[in-house]
Amino acid sequence: MAPKKTKAPATEAVSLGPQVAEGELVFGVAHIYASFNDTFVHVTDLSGKETISRVTGGMKVKADRDESSPYAAMLAAQDVAVRCREVGITALHVKLRATGGTGTKTPGPGAQSALRALARAGMRIGRIEDVTPVPTDSTRRKTVVMLDPVSTKFAVIVACTICCK
């Protein structure tokens, strides 16, 4: 006797994000940390406690010298945008960070391209905020030691606070 044919139960589409109306924006926070060695694109919920996705430029390229490149940052941001869409996040507030502290306060080369890639992937951009840490005279800044070619003596050049921000 042949086995009985049974109908497979219909599977519903599983939604990971919150229940929202059509066209309503669901916000997340994109923390973009762009140093001169790497670029991190880290998306959390609005409280900042729950990580949705975190991708770095080093995860996208093989060569170490390319980790902080705009291309690697663009690939990282595209991966993050795809994951945000899966979860149901449609808009992002952006917190941009450079090394800061006693280091440079200028974001690395991947900051702009990561932000542009998020926007081009269809993510709506809410607020853009610079959250680079500012020192309050706690640590002494690193000095630069250079060899003087004329007298073959060491010259210590202290990074000044007026022109080397």
Short mmCIF file of C-alpha atoms in Angstrom, two decimals:
data_model
loop_
_atom_site.label_atom_id
_atom_site.label_comp_id
_atom_site.label_asym_id
_atom_site.label_seq_id
_atom_site.Cartn_x
_atom_site.Cartn_y
_atom_site.Cartn_z
CA MET A 1 0.00 0.00 0.00
CA ALA A 2 1.34 3.47 -0.95
CA PRO A 3 2.00 6.03 1.80
CA LYS A 4 -0.65 8.69 2.25
CA LYS A 5 0.10 12.08 0.81
CA THR A 6 -0.21 14.88 3.31
CA LYS A 7 -0.10 18.57 2.63
CA ALA A 8 2.86 20.42 4.06
CA PRO A 9 1.84 23.23 6.41
CA ALA A 10 2.22 26.68 4.88
CA THR A 11 5.16 28.55 6.38
CA GLU A 12 4.79 32.21 7.27
CA ALA A 13 7.41 34.84 6.61
CA VAL A 14 9.33 35.47 9.83
CA SER A 15 9.88 39.13 10.71
CA LEU A 16 12.82 39.83 13.03
CA GLY A 17 12.16 43.51 13.68
CA PRO A 18 9.36 45.39 15.39
CA GLN A 19 5.81 45.45 14.06
CA VAL A 20 5.48 48.73 12.15
CA ALA A 21 3.12 50.23 9.62
CA GLU A 22 4.09 50.45 5.96
CA GLY A 23 6.31 53.46 5.26
CA GLU A 24 7.13 54.10 8.93
CA LEU A 25 10.83 54.62 9.73
CA VAL A 26 12.56 52.35 12.23
CA PHE A 27 15.77 53.93 13.50
CA GLY A 28 19.06 52.41 14.58
CA VAL A 29 22.40 54.00 15.46
CA ALA A 30 25.44 53.56 13.19
CA HIS A 31 28.71 54.02 15.07
CA ILE A 32 31.43 54.64 12.46
CA TYR A 33 34.95 54.58 13.89
CA ALA A 34 37.45 55.61 11.22
CA SER A 35 41.11 55.57 12.20
CA PHE A 36 44.07 55.52 9.86
CA ASN A 37 44.49 51.76 10.42
CA ASP A 38 40.93 50.43 10.08
CA THR A 39 37.27 51.42 9.76
CA PHE A 40 34.52 49.96 11.96
CA VAL A 41 30.83 50.17 11.03
CA HIS A 42 28.78 49.10 14.06
CA VAL A 43 24.98 49.34 14.11
CA THR A 44 23.03 49.11 17.37
CA ASP A 45 19.48 49.79 18.47
CA LEU A 46 18.61 53.25 19.78
CA SER A 47 19.74 52.43 23.32
CA GLY A 48 23.15 51.27 22.06
CA LYS A 49 22.98 48.05 24.08
CA GLU A 50 21.90 45.60 21.39
CA THR A 51 24.31 45.07 18.48
CA ILE A 52 22.66 44.42 15.15
CA SER A 53 25.75 44.21 12.97
CA ARG A 54 29.45 45.04 13.22
CA VAL A 55 31.74 44.82 10.19
CA THR A 56 35.25 46.21 9.77
CA GLY A 57 37.27 47.09 6.72
CA GLY A 58 39.77 44.39 7.67
CA MET A 59 37.06 41.74 7.34
CA LYS A 60 36.49 42.73 3.71
CA VAL A 61 40.01 42.94 2.24
CA LYS A 62 43.03 40.66 2.44
CA ALA A 63 45.92 43.13 2.50
CA ASP A 64 46.63 44.86 5.82
CA ARG A 65 47.39 48.14 4.10
CA ASP A 66 43.86 48.25 2.62
CA GLU A 67 41.95 47.93 5.91
CA SER A 68 41.38 51.67 6.25
CA SER A 69 40.81 52.33 2.54
CA PRO A 70 37.57 53.90 1.31
CA TYR A 71 36.84 50.76 -0.71
CA ALA A 72 37.00 48.48 2.35
CA ALA A 73 34.80 50.91 4.31
CA MET A 74 32.27 50.93 1.47
CA LEU A 75 32.10 47.11 1.42
CA ALA A 76 31.69 47.00 5.21
CA ALA A 77 28.88 49.57 5.12
CA GLN A 78 27.08 47.67 2.35
CA ASP A 79 27.13 44.47 4.43
CA VAL A 80 25.80 46.34 7.45
CA ALA A 81 23.00 47.89 5.37
CA VAL A 82 21.90 44.46 4.11
CA ARG A 83 21.76 43.11 7.67
CA CYS A 84 19.79 46.17 8.84
CA ARG A 85 17.22 45.58 6.11
CA GLU A 86 16.82 41.95 7.23
CA VAL A 87 16.14 43.04 10.80
CA GLY A 88 13.75 45.79 9.71
CA ILE A 89 15.78 48.94 10.35
CA THR A 90 15.13 51.51 7.64
CA ALA A 91 16.86 54.63 8.99
CA LEU A 92 20.05 55.38 10.91
CA HIS A 93 21.40 58.08 13.18
CA VAL A 94 25.17 58.27 12.58
CA LYS A 95 27.82 58.75 15.26
CA LEU A 96 31.17 59.39 13.61
CA ARG A 97 34.36 58.94 15.62
CA ALA A 98 38.06 59.50 14.97
CA THR A 99 40.92 58.28 17.16
CA GLY A 100 40.80 61.39 19.35
CA GLY A 101 42.30 61.76 22.80
CA THR A 102 46.00 62.39 22.35
CA GLY A 103 45.76 61.05 18.77
CA THR A 104 44.41 62.73 15.68
CA LYS A 105 40.97 64.30 15.75
CA THR A 106 40.56 63.91 11.98
CA PRO A 107 38.54 60.86 10.85
CA GLY A 108 40.33 58.35 8.66
CA PRO A 109 39.86 57.90 4.91
CA GLY A 110 37.01 55.41 5.29
CA ALA A 111 34.60 57.66 7.19
CA GLN A 112 33.08 59.51 4.26
CA SER A 113 32.81 56.48 2.00
CA ALA A 114 31.15 54.40 4.74
CA LEU A 115 28.54 57.11 5.29
CA ARG A 116 27.94 57.47 1.55
CA ALA A 117 27.60 53.70 1.12
CA LEU A 118 24.95 53.54 3.86
CA ALA A 119 22.97 56.30 2.14
CA ARG A 120 23.31 54.73 -1.31
CA ALA A 121 22.18 51.35 0.02
CA GLY A 122 18.80 52.90 0.76
CA MET A 123 19.20 53.65 4.45
CA ARG A 124 17.65 56.96 5.50
CA ILE A 125 20.09 59.13 7.46
CA GLY A 126 18.73 60.93 10.53
CA ARG A 127 21.30 62.89 12.53
CA ILE A 128 25.05 62.92 12.02
CA GLU A 129 27.07 63.54 15.19
CA ASP A 130 30.82 63.73 15.81
CA VAL A 131 31.65 61.81 19.00
CA THR A 132 35.46 61.99 18.82
CA PRO A 133 36.86 62.03 22.37
CA VAL A 134 38.46 65.31 23.44
CA PRO A 135 41.25 65.18 26.04
CA THR A 136 41.00 67.19 29.24
CA ASP A 137 44.76 67.44 29.87
CA SER A 138 45.06 63.97 31.35
CA THR A 139 47.90 62.42 29.37
CA ARG A 140 50.97 63.91 27.82
CA ARG A 141 51.04 63.88 24.04
CA LYS A 142 53.57 61.67 22.26
CA THR A 143 56.77 63.43 21.14
CA VAL A 144 58.34 62.95 17.72
CA VAL A 145 62.07 62.11 17.63
CA MET A 146 63.85 62.91 14.36
CA LEU A 147 67.49 62.53 13.36
CA ASP A 148 69.10 65.83 12.33
CA PRO A 149 71.03 65.06 9.08
CA VAL A 150 73.46 67.99 9.44
CA SER A 151 74.90 67.50 12.91
CA THR A 152 73.91 63.80 13.37
CA LYS A 153 72.33 64.66 16.72
CA PHE A 154 68.86 63.81 17.84
CA ALA A 155 66.35 66.63 17.79
CA VAL A 156 63.18 66.25 19.80
CA ILE A 157 60.19 67.99 18.28
CA VAL A 158 57.26 68.32 20.64
CA ALA A 159 53.85 68.30 19.01
CA CYS A 160 52.45 71.74 19.70
CA THR A 161 48.81 72.31 20.52
CA ILE A 162 48.35 75.29 18.20
CA CYS A 163 49.13 73.90 14.77
CA CYS A 164 48.92 70.11 15.30
CA LYS A 165 45.30 69.57 16.19
#
